[in-house]
Tab-separated table of C-alpha atoms in Angstrom:
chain	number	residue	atom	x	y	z
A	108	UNK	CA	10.491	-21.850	3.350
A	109	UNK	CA	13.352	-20.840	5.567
A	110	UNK	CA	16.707	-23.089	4.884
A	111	UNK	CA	16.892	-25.556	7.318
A	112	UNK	CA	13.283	-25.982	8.076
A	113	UNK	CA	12.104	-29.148	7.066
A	114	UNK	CA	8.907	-29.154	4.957
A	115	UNK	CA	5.408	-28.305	7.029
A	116	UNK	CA	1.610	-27.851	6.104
A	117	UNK	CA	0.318	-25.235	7.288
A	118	UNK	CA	-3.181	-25.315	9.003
A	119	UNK	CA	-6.658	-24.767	7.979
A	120	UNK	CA	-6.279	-21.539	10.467
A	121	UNK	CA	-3.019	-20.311	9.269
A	122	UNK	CA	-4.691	-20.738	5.997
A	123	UNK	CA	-7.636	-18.869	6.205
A	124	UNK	CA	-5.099	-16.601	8.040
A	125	UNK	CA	-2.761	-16.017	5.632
A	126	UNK	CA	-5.843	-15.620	2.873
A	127	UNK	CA	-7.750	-12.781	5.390
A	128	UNK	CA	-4.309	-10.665	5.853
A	129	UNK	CA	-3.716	-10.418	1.733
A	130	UNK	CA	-7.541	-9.464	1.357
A	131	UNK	CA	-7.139	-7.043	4.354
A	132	UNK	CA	-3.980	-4.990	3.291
A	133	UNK	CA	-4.970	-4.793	-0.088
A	134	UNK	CA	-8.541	-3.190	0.443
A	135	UNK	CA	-7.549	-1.641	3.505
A	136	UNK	CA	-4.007	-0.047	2.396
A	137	UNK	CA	-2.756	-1.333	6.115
A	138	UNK	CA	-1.940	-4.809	7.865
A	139	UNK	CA	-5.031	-6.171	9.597
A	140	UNK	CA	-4.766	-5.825	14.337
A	141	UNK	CA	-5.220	-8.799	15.731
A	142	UNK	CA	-8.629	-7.670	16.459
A	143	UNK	CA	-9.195	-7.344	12.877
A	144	UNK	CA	-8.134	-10.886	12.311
A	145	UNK	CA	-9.970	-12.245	14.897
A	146	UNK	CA	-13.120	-10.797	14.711
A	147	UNK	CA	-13.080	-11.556	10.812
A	148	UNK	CA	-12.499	-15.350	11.702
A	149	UNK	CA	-13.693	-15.722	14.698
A	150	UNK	CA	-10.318	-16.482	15.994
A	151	UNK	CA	-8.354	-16.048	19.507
A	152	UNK	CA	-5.419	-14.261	20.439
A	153	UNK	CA	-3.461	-17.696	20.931
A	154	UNK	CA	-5.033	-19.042	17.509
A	155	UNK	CA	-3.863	-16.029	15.099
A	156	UNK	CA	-0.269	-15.675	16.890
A	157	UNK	CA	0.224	-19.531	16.117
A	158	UNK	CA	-0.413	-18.784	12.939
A	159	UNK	CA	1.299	-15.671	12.109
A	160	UNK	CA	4.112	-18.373	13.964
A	161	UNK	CA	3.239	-20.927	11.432
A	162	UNK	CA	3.679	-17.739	8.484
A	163	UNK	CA	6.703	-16.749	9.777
A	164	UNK	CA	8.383	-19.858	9.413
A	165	UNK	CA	7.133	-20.347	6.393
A	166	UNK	CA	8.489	-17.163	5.261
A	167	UNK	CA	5.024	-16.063	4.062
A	168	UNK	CA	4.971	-13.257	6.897
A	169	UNK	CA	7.778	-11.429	9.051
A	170	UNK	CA	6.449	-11.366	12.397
A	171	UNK	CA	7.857	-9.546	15.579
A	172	UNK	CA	7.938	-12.802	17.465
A	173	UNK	CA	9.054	-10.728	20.420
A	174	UNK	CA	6.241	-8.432	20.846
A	175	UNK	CA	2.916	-9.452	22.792
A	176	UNK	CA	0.534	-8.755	19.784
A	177	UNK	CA	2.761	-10.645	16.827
A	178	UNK	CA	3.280	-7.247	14.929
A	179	UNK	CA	2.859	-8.121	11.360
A	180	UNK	CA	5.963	-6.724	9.396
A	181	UNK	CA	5.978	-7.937	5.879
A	182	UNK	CA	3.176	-10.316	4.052
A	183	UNK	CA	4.922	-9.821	0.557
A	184	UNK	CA	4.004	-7.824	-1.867
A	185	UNK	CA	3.533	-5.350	1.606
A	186	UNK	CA	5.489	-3.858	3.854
A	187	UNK	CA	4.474	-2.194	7.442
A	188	UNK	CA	7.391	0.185	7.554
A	189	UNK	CA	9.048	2.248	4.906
A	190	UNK	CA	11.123	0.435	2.521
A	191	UNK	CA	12.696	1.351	-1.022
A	192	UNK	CA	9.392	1.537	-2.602
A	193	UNK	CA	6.171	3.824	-2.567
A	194	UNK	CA	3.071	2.277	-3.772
A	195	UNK	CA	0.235	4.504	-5.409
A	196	UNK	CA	-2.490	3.196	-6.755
A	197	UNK	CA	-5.127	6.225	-8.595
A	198	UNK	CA	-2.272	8.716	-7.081
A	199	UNK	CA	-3.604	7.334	-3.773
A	200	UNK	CA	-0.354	5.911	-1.356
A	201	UNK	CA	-1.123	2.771	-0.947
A	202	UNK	CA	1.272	0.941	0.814
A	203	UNK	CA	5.393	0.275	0.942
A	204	UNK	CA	6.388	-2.735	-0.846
A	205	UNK	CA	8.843	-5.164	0.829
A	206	UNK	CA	11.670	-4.384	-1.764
A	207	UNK	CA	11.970	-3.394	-5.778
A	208	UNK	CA	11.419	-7.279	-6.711
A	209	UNK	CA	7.905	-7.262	-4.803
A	210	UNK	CA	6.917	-3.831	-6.224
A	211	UNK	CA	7.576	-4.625	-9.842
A	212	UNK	CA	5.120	-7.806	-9.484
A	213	UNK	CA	2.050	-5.966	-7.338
A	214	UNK	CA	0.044	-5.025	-10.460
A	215	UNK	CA	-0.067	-8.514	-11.183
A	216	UNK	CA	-2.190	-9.272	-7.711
A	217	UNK	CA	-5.984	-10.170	-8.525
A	218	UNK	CA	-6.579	-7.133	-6.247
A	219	UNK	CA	-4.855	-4.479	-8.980
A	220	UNK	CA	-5.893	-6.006	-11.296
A	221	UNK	CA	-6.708	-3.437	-14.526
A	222	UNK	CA	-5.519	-0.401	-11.951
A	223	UNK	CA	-2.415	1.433	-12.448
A	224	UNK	CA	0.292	1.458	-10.315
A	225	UNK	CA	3.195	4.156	-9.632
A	226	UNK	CA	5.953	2.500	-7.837
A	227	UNK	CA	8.251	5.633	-6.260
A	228	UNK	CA	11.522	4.605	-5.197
A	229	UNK	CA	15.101	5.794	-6.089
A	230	UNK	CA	18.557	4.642	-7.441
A	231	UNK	CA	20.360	2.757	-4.592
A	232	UNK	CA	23.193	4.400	-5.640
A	233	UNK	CA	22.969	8.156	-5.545
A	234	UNK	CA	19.331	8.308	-4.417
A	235	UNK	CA	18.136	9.895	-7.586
A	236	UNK	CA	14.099	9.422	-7.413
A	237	UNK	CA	12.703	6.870	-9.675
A	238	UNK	CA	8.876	6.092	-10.693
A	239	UNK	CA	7.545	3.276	-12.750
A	240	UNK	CA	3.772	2.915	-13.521
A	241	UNK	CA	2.603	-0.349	-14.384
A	242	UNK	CA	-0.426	-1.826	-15.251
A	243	UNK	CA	-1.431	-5.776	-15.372
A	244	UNK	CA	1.973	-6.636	-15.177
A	245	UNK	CA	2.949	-4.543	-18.162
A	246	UNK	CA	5.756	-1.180	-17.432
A	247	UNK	CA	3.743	1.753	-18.911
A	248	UNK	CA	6.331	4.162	-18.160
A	249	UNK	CA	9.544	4.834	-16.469
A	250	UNK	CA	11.337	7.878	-15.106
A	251	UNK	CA	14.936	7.176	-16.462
A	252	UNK	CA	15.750	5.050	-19.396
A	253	UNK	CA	17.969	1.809	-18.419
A	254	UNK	CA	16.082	1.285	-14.832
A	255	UNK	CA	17.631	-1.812	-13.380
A	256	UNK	CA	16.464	-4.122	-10.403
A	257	UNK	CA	20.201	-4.677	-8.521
A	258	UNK	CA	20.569	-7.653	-5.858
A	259	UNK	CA	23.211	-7.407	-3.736
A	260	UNK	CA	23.149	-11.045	-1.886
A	261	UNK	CA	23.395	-14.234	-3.352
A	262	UNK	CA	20.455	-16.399	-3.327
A	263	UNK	CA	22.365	-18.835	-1.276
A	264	UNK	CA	21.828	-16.858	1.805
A	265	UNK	CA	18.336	-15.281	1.245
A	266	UNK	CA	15.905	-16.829	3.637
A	267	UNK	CA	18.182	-17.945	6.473
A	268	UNK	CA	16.183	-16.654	9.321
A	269	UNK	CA	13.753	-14.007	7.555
A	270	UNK	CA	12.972	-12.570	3.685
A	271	UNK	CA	14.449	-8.958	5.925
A	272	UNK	CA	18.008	-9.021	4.798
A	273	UNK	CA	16.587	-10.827	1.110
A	274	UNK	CA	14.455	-7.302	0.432
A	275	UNK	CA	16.740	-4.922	1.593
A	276	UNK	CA	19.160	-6.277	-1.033
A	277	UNK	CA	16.463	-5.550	-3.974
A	278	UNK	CA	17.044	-2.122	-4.790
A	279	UNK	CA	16.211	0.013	-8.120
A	280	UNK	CA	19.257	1.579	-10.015
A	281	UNK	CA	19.905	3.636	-12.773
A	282	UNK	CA	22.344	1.810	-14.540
A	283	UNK	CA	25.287	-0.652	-14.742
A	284	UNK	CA	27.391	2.195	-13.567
A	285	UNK	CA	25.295	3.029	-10.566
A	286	UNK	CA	24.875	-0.522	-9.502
A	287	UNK	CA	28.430	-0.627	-9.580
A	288	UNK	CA	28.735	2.390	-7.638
A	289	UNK	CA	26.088	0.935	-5.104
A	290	UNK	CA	28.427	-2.301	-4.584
A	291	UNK	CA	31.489	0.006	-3.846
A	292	UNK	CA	29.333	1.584	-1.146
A	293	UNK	CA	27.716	-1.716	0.112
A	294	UNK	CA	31.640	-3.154	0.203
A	295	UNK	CA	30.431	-6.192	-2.458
């Protein structure tokens, strides 16, 4: 939940929502139209924007509020743009993950399950390429020895209008040295 929003439940629609656009990007390797929601659901245009609205808030989606057709931006594990991280999944791309945190924890989704994963990012730091395979929530094997996962805001502040600013501070790294590095350059 965003900070300051008092607790909500969401609907049955934003439910069956929020279940559809999971199912969708994970077969599909993309995030569903809103003609893809709606003729799964047999929803309207005002119907699936509410609840993308109700998503948003909830910080279970990032939506483009501002746009007429509620582009869908994030719906964690996935992102709709390019981020730090590549996914493959039988050396097919898949999709970009919303930051290192959400790609380490994708083989774990019911939808991966017993497939492997190759996760291609790089080292915030110097931008040295980086690839992690994982299975079932296991590592299987790792570029560099010493990979770390660096966060570069405090928890305090992640959440405060979006999860945006929260996943672009989950980077990869290759090492205490380079996350140091990578705060120098970041001015932390």
């Amino acid at each position: 939940m965003a900070q300051n929003v008092p607790p909500f439940e969401f609907t049955e629609d934003a439910k069956r929502v929020r279940e559809f656009v999971f199912r969708f990007w994970s077969d599909e390797a993309r995030p569903p139209s809103l003609r893809d929601v709606s003729q799964a659901l047999d929803l309207d245009r005002r119907q699936i924007i509410d609840a993308y609205k109700a998503m948003d808030l909830g910080i279970i989606f990032t939506v483009d509020l501002d746009t007429q057709n509620a582009n869908l931006l994030k719906a964690p594990p996935f992102s709709a743009y390019p981020s730090q991280v590549a996914v493959f999944i039988d050396d097919r791309f898949h999709s970009y993950a919303g930051c290192a945190s959400e790609a380490t924890a994708m083989s774990n989704m019911p939808a991966f399950a017993g497939k492997q994963l190759r996760l291609e990012g790089w080292c915030a730091c110097c931008m040295e390429p980086i690839t992690i395979t994982s299975k079932d929530f296991e590592v299987t094997s790792t570029s560099h020895e010493g990979i770390l996962m660096h966060i570069s805001a405090s928890p305090h502040d992640w959440n405060n209008v979006s999860m945006v600013t929260m996943c672009d501070a989950m980077n990869f790294v290759l090492g205490p040295d380079h996350a140091e590095r990578y705060e120098r350059q970041v001015s932390r």
